Coordinates of C-alpha atoms in Angstrom, one line a residue:
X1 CA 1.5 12.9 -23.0
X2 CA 2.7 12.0 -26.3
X3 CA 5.4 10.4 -27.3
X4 CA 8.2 12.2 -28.6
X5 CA 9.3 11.1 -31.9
X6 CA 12.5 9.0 -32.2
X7 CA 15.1 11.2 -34.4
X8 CA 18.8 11.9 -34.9
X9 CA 19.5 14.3 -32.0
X10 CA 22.1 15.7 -33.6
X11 CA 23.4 15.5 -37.3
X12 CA 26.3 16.0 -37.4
X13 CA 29.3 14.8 -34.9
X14 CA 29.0 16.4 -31.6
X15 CA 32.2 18.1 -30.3
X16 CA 33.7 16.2 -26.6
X17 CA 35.1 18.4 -23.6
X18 CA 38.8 18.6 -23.1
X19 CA 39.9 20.3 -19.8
X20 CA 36.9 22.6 -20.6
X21 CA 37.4 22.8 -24.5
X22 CA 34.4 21.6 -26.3
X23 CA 36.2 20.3 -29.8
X24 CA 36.0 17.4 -31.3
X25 CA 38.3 14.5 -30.8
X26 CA 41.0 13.0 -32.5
X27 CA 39.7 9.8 -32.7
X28 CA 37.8 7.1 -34.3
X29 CA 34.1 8.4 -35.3
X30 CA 31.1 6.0 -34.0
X31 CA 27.8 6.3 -33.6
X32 CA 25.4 5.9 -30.6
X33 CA 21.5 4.2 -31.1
X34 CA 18.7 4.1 -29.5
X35 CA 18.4 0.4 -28.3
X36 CA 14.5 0.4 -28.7
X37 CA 14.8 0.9 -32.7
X38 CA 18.4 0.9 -33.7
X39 CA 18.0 4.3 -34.7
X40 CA 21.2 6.4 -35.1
X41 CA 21.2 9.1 -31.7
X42 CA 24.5 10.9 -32.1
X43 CA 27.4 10.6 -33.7
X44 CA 30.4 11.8 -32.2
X45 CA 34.6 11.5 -32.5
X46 CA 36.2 9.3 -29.9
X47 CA 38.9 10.8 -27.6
X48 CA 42.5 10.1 -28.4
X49 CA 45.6 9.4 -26.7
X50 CA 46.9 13.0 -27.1
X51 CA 43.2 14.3 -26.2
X52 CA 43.9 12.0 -22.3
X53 CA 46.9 13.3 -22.1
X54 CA 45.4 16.8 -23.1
X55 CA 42.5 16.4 -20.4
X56 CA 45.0 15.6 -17.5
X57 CA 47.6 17.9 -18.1
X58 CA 44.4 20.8 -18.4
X59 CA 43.1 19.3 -15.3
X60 CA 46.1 19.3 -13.6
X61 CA 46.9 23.2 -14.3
X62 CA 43.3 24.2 -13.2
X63 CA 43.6 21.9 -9.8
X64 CA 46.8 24.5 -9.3
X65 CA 45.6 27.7 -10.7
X66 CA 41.8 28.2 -10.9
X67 CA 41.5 28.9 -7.1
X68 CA 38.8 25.9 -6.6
X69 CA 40.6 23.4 -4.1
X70 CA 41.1 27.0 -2.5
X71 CA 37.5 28.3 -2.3
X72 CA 35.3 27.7 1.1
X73 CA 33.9 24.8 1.7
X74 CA 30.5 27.0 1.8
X75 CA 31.6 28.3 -1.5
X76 CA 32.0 25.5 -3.7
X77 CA 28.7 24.2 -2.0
X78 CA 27.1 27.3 -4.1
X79 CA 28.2 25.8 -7.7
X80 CA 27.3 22.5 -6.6
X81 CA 24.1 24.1 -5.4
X82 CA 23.2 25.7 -8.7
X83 CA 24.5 22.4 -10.6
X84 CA 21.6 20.5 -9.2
X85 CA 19.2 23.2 -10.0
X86 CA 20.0 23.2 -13.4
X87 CA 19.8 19.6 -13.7
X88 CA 16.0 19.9 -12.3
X89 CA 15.2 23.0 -14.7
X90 CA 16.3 20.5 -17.5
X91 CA 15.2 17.6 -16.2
X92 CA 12.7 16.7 -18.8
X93 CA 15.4 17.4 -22.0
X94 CA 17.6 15.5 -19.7
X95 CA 15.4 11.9 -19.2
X96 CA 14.4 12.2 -22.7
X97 CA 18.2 12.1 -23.5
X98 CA 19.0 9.3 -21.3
X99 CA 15.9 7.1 -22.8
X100 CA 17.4 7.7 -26.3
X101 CA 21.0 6.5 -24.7
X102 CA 20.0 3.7 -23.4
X103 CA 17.0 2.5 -23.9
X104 CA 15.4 2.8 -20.2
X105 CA 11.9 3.9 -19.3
X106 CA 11.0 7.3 -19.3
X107 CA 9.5 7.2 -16.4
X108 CA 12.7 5.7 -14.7
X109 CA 15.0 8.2 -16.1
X110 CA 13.1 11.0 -14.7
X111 CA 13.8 9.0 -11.6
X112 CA 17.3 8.5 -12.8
X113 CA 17.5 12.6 -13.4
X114 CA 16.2 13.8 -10.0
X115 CA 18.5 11.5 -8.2
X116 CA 21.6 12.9 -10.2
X117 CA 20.0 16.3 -8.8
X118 CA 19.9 15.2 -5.2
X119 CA 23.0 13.9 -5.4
X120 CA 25.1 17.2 -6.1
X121 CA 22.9 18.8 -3.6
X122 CA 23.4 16.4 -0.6
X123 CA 27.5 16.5 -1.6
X124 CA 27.0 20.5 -1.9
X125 CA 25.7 20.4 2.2
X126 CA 28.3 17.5 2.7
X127 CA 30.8 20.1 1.7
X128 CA 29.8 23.0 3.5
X129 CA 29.7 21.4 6.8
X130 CA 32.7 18.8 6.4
X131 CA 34.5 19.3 9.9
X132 CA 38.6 18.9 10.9
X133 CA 38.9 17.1 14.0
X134 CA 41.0 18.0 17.0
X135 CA 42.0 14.9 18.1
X136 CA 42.7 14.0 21.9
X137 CA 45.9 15.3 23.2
X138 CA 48.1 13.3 24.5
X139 CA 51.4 15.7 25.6
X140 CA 52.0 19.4 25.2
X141 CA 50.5 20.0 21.8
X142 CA 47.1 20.3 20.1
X143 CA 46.7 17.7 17.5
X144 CA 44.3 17.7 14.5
X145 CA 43.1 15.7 11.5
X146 CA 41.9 17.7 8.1
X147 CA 41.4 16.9 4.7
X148 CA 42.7 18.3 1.9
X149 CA 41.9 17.3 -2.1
X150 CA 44.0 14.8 -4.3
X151 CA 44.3 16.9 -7.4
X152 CA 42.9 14.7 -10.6
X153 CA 41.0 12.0 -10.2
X154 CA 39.1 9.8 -12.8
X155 CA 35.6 8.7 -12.9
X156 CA 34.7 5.5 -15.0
X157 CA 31.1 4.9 -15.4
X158 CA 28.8 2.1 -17.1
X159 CA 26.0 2.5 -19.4
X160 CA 23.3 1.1 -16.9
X161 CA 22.5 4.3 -15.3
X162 CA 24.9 7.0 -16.8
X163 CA 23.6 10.2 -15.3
X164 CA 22.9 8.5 -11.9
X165 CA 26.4 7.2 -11.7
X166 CA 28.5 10.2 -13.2
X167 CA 26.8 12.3 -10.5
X168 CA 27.9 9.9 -7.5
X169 CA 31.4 10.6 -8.6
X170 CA 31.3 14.0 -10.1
X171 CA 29.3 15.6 -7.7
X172 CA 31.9 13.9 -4.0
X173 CA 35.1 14.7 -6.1
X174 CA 34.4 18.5 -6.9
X175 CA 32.9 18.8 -3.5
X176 CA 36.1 17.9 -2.3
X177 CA 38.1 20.6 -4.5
X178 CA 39.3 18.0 -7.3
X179 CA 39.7 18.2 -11.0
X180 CA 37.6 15.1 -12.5
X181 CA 38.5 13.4 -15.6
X182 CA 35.3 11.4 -16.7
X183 CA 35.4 8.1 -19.4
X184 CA 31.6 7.4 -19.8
X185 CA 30.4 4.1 -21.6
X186 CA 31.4 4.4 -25.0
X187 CA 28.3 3.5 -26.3
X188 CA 26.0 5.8 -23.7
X189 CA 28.5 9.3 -23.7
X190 CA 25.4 11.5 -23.6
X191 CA 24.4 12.2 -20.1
X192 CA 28.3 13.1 -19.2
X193 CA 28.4 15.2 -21.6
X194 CA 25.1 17.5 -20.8
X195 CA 26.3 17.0 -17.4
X196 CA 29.8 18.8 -18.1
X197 CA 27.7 21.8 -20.2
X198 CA 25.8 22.0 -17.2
X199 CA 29.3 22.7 -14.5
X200 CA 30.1 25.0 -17.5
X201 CA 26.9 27.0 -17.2
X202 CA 27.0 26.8 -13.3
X203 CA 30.3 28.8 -13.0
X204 CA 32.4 25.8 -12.5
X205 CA 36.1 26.9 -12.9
X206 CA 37.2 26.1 -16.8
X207 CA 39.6 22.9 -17.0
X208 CA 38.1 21.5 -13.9
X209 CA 35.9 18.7 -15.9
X210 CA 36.7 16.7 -18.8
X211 CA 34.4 13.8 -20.8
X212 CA 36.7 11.6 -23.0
X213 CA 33.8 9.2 -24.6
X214 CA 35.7 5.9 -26.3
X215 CA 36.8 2.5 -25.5
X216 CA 37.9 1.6 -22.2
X217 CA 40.3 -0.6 -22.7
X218 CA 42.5 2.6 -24.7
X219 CA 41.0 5.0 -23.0
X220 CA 40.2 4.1 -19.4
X221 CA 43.5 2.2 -19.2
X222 CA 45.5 5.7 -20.5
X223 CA 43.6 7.4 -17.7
X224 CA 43.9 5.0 -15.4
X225 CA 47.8 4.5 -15.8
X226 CA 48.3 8.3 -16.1
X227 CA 50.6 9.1 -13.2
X228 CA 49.2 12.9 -12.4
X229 CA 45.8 10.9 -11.9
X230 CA 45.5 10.6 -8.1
X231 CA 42.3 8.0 -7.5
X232 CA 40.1 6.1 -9.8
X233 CA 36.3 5.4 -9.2
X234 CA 34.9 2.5 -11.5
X235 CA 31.5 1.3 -12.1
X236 CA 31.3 -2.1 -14.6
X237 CA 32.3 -5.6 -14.6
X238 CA 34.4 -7.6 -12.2
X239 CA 37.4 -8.3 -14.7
X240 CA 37.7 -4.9 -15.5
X241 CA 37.7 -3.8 -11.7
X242 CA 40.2 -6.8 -11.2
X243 CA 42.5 -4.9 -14.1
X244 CA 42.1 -1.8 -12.6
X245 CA 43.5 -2.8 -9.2
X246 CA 46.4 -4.3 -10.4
X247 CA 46.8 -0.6 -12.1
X248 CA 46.1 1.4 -8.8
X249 CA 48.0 -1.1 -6.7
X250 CA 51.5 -0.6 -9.1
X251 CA 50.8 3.1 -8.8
X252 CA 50.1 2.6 -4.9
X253 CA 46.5 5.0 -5.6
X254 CA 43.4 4.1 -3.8
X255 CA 40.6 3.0 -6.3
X256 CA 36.7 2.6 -5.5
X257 CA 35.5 -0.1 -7.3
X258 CA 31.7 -1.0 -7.8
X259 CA 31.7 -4.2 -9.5
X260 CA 29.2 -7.1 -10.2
X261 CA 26.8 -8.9 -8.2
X262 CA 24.6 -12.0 -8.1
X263 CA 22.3 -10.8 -5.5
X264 CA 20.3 -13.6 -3.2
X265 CA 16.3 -12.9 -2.5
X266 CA 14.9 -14.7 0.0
X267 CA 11.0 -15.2 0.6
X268 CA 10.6 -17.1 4.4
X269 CA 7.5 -18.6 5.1
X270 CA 5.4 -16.0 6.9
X271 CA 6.5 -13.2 4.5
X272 CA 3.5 -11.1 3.3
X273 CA 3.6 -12.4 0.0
X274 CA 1.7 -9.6 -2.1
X275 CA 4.5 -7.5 -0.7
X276 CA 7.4 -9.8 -1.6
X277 CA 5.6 -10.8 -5.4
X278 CA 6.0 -7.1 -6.4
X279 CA 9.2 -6.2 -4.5
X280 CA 10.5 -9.7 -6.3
X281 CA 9.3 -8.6 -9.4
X282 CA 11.0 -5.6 -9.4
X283 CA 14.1 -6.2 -7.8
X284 CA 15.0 -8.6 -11.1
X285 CA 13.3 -6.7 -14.1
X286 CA 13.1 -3.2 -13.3
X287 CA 15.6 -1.8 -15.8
X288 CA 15.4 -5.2 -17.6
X289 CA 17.7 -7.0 -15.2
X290 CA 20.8 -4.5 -16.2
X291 CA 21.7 -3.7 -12.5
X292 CA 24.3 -4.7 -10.6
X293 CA 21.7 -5.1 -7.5
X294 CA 19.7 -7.2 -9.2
X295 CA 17.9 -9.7 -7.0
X296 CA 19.0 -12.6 -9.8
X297 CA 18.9 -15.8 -7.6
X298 CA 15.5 -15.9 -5.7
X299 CA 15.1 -19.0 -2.6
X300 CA 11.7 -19.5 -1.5
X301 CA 10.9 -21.2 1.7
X302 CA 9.5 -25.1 0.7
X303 CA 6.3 -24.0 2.2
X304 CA 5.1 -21.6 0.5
X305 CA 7.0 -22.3 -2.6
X306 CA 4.6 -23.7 -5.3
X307 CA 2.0 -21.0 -3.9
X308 CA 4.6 -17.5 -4.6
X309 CA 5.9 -19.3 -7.7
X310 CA 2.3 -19.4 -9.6
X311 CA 2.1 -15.6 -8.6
X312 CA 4.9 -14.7 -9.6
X313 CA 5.3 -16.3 -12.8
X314 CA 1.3 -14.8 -13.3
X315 CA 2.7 -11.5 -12.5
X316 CA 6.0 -11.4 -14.2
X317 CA 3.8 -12.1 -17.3
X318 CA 1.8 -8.9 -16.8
X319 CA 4.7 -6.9 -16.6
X320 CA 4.4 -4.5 -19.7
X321 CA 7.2 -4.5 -21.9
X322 CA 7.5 -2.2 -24.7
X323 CA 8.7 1.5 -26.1
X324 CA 10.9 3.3 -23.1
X325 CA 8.3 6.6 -24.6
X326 CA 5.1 5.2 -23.5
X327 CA 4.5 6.2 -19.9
X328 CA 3.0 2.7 -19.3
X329 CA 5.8 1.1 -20.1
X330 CA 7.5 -1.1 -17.1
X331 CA 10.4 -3.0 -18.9
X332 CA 12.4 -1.4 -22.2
X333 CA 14.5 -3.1 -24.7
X334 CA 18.0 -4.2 -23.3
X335 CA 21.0 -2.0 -24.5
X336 CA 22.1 -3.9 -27.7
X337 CA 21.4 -6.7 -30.2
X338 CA 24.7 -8.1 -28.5
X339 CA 23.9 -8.3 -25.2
X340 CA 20.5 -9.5 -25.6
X341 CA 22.2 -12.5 -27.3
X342 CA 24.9 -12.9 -24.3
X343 CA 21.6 -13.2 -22.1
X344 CA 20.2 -15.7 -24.6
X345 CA 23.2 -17.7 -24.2
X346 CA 22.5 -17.8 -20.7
X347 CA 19.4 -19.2 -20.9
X348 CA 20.2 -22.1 -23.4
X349 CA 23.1 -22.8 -21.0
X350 CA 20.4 -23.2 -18.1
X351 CA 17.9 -25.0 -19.7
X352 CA 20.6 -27.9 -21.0
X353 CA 21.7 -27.6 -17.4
X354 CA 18.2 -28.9 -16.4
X355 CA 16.1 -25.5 -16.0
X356 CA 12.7 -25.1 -16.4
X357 CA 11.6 -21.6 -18.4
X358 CA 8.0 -20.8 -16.5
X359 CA 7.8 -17.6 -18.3
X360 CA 9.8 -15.6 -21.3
X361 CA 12.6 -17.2 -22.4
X362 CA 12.4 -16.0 -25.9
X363 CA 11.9 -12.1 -27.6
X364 CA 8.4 -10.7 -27.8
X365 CA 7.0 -11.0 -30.6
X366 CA 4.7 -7.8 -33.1
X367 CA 6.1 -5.0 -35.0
X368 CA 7.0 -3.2 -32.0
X369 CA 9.8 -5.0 -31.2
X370 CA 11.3 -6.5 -34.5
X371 CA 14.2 -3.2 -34.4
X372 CA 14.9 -2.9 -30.8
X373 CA 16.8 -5.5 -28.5
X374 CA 13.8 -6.7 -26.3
X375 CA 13.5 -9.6 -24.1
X376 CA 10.8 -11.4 -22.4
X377 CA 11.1 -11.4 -18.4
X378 CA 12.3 -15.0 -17.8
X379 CA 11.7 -17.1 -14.5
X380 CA 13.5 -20.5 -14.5
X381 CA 13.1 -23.4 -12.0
X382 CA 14.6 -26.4 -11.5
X383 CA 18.2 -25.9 -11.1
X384 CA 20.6 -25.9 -8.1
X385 CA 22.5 -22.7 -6.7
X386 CA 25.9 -24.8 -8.3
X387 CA 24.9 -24.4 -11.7
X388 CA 25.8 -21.7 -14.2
X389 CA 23.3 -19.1 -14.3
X390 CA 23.2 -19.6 -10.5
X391 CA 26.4 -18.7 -10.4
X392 CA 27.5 -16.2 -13.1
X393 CA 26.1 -12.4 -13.8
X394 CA 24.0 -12.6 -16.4
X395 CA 22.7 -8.7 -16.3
X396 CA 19.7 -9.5 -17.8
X397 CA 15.8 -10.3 -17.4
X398 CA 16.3 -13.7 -15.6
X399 CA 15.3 -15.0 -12.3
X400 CA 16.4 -18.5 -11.4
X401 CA 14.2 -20.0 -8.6
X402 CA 15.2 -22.2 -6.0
X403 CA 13.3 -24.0 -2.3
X404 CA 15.0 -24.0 0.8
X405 CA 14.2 -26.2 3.5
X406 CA 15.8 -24.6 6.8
X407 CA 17.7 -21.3 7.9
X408 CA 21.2 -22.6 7.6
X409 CA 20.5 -24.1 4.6
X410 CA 19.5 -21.0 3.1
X411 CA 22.4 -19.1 4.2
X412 CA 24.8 -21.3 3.2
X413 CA 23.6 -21.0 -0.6
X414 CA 22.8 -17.0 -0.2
X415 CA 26.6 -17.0 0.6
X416 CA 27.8 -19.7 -2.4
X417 CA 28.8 -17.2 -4.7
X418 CA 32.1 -15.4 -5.7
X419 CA 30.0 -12.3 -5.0
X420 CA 28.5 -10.5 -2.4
X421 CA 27.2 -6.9 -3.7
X422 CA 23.0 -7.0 -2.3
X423 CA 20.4 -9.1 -0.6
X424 CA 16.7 -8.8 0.2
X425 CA 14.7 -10.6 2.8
X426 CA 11.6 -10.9 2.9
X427 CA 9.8 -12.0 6.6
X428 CA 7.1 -10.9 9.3
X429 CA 9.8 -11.7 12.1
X430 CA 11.8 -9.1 12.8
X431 CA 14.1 -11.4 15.1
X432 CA 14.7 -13.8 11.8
X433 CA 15.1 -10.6 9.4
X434 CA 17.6 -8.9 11.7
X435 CA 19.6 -12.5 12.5
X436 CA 19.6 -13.2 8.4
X437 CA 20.8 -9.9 7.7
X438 CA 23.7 -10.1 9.8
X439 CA 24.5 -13.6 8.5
X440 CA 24.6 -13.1 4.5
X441 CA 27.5 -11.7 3.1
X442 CA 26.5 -8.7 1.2
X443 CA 27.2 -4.9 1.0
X444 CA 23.8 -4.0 1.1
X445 CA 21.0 -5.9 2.4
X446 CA 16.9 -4.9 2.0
X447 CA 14.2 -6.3 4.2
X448 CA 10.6 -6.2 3.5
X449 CA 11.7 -3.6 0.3
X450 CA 14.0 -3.8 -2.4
X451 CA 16.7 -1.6 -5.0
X452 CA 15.6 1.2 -2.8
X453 CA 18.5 3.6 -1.8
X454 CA 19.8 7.0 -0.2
X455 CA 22.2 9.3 -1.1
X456 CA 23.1 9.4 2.3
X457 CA 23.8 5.6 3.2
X458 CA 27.0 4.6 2.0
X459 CA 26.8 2.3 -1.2
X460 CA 28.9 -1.0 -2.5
X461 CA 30.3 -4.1 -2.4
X462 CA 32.2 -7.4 -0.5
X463 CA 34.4 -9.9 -2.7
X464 CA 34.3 -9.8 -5.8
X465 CA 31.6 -6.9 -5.9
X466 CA 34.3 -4.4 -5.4
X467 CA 36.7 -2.5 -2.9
X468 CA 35.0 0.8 -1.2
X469 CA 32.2 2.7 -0.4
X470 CA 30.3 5.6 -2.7
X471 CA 27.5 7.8 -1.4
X472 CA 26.6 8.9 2.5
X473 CA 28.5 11.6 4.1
X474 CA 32.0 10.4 4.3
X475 CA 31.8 9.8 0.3
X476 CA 33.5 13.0 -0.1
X477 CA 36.7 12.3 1.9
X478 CA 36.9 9.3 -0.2
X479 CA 38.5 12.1 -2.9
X480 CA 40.3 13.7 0.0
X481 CA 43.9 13.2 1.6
X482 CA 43.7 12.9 5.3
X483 CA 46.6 14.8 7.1
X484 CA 47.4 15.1 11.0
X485 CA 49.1 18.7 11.7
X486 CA 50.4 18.9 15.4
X487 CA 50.5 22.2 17.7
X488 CA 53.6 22.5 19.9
X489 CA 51.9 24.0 23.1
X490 CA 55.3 23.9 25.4
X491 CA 57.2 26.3 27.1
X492 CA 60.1 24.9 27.3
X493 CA 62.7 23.2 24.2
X494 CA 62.0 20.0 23.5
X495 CA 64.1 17.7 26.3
X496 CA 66.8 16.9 23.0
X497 CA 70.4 16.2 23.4
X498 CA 70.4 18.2 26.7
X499 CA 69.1 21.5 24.9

């Protein structure tokens, strides 16, 4: 296949969606690039404070007047339905767009694509056979519990995996007859963007879906703060999370948060280690260590150590980085000159902390890479789980390596960390994977397998890796009110006051 040509998208600045307007915003013009050249992508106007309060009020009137929260369940599933076709008839135009945006392997945003398309499908059947429950009856009266949508509610999503992530929120929150309000990552607006033109072209009621690209510290915060918005759901960093709570908790509105990770590997002695090199391998640098998920601090039983740490360094040296176009490709550039230098920073720090670099440490060097923000895969030894890097996201290409001599021992450092988001273990001993799995503190734990998921397992965090739960089948009363309604079934007055 060849490689489509790296170009503008569009020339001139694109035109944002406001309560389902598509004009341009009031605010400051920017300009997105493609983090493999620094090419210019699309430029486009920021929202503005009177476009936020634009989108919410426009949300707000088509919540109460466009029939949605209204429709059967059965007929909302139909829009959601033809959403995620859409998204499949497009969904080459679609990963092309996302590799420009970000920088990420084509052949992972197709990935990327198709799971934004399963997504609005599995939340389409989710809707259509939600079920009220009658409750047990405990007098003369039939008791139920049903749900019944918030009204607005905002989606904040990273620039990691836009599409992916805008369609965990999007897709749960209209299922469940809500007006969304989405603030994409300033710098990666694209995807949430095609993904509103797409609701428009699906038949999704007008008003019902805004995109408000900018910064989030204006714009997320106004949102946020904005008292007709009824819920939040975040994807980023911890300290923004942490900010966001203390918003939701003054407002007394429930939030999801999906926040950072410094997720534990662990290779015991009688894994199958051609299994745990490669699921290792791509736990850490599959989209060049930008995951929250990402298997960053790796223990390796004393054992085996010296052996799984020669082929892993081999292999993590024949991992092919280069142009996100080429088919081949199996690590991009990261997303910006800035962040590759945050990650740089992090590996001085753990070299002067004592670390060994085994592999990378450094940018690749040729013409290929001199524009575009690439970094070598990066394996260092040497250090102890107290020190920095062993400690602190880094949300990069870089694996720290450490031994462990027993079970508790390893436990004990698997736990050590402020965060508790993923784990993956890696044993022939289905006794030892099942006991180990109960006893590290994580959301989401992998054995023999890694950074694989399901739409229908619930997704997220413990600690300080966030508050609630995304994906699986209850995802869509997490944008739902829960209310108990009670049948009087007596004959006779209630025995009040002698009535």
């Amino acid at each position: 296949m060849n490689k489509p040509d790296v170009l503008p998208v569009w020339a001139d600045a694109q035109p944002i969606c406001i309560a389902g307007e598509w004009r341009l915003g009031q605010g400051n013009t920017y300009a997105t690039h493609y983090p493999a050249t620094g090419e210019v992508v699309a430029t486009l106007n920021a929202a503005s404070p009177d476009d936020v309060e634009a989108a919410i009020q426009g949300a707000q009137k088509a919540f109460e007047t466009s029939g949605w929260a209204q429709r059967k369940p059965h007929e909302r599933a139909a829009v959601l339905y033809r959403i995620a076709q859409l998204i499949r008839e497009k969904a080459e135009h679609l990963a092309q767009l996302q590799r420009l945006d970000n920088g990420k392997p084509i052949n992972e945003t197709r990935a990327l694509v198709a799971s934004a398309a399963g997504t609005f499908q599995f939340f389409a059947s989710a809707c259509e056979t939600l079920e009220d429950t009658i409750t047990p009856s405990r007098g003369d009266f039939m008791s139920m519990s049903v749900y019944e949508p918030m009204g607005v509610v905002a989606a904040i999503t990273p620039w990691n995996s836009p599409i992916a992530s805008e369609a965990q929120k999007m897709a749960p929150a209209l299922a469940g007859g809500n007006a969304v309000v989405v603030k994409p990552a300033e710098i990666t607006p694209l995807m949430a963007l095609e993904l509103a033109r797409i609701c428009d072209e699906a038949g999704l009621p007008k008003g019902l879906v805004s995109v408000l690209p900018g910064k989030g510290s204006v714009i997320g915060d106004l949102i946020t703060r904005h008292p007709l918005v009824r819920r939040v759901s975040f994807t980023g960093g911890t300290s923004v999370g942490r900010h966001i709570a203390g918003i939701a908790a003054d407002k007394f509105m429930p939030a999801s948060l999906e926040l950072g990770g410094k997720s534990p590997t662990m290779v015991l002695e009688d894994a199958d280690l051609d299994h745990a090199v490669a699921g290792v391998l791509y736990g850490i640098f599959s989209s060049s260590g930008e995951s929250c998920i990402a298997g960053s601090r790796l223990f390796v039983a004393r054992a085996v150590y010296d052996e799984f740490l020669s082929r892993l360094v081999a292999g993590a040296k024949q991992l092919r980085v280069g142009d996100p176009a080429d088919e081949s490709t199996q690590m991009g550039p990261l997303i910006s000159d800035s962040h590759r230098a945050s990650v740089e920073r992090y590996v001085k720090i753990g070299v002067e902390e004592g670390g060994r670099v085994l592999c990378g440490g450094q940018r690749p060097a040729g013409e290929l890479y001199e524009k575009g923000s690439y970094y070598l895969p990066t394996i260092i030894e040497g250090l102890d789980n107290s020190k920095t890097i062993c400690q602190e996201e880094i949300f990069g290409p870089v694996l720290v390596v450490m031994p462990f001599d027993n079970i508790d021992d390893l436990v004990e450092q698997a736990n050590d960390s402020v965060y508790a988001l993923a784990a993956g273990i890696w044993t022939q001993d289905y006794k030892k994977a099942w006991s180990l799995a109960k006893a590290v503190k994580a959301g989401n734990v992998w054995i023999n397998t890694y950074k694989v998921f399901s739409i229908s397992t619930p997704f997220g965090g413990w600690r300080d890796s966030g508050l609630g739960r995304e994906k699986g089948r209850q995802g869509i009363l997490q944008y739902m009110e829960q209310k108990s309604v009670y049948w009087g079934m007596n004959e006779q007055p209630l025995p009040w006051a002698g009535v």
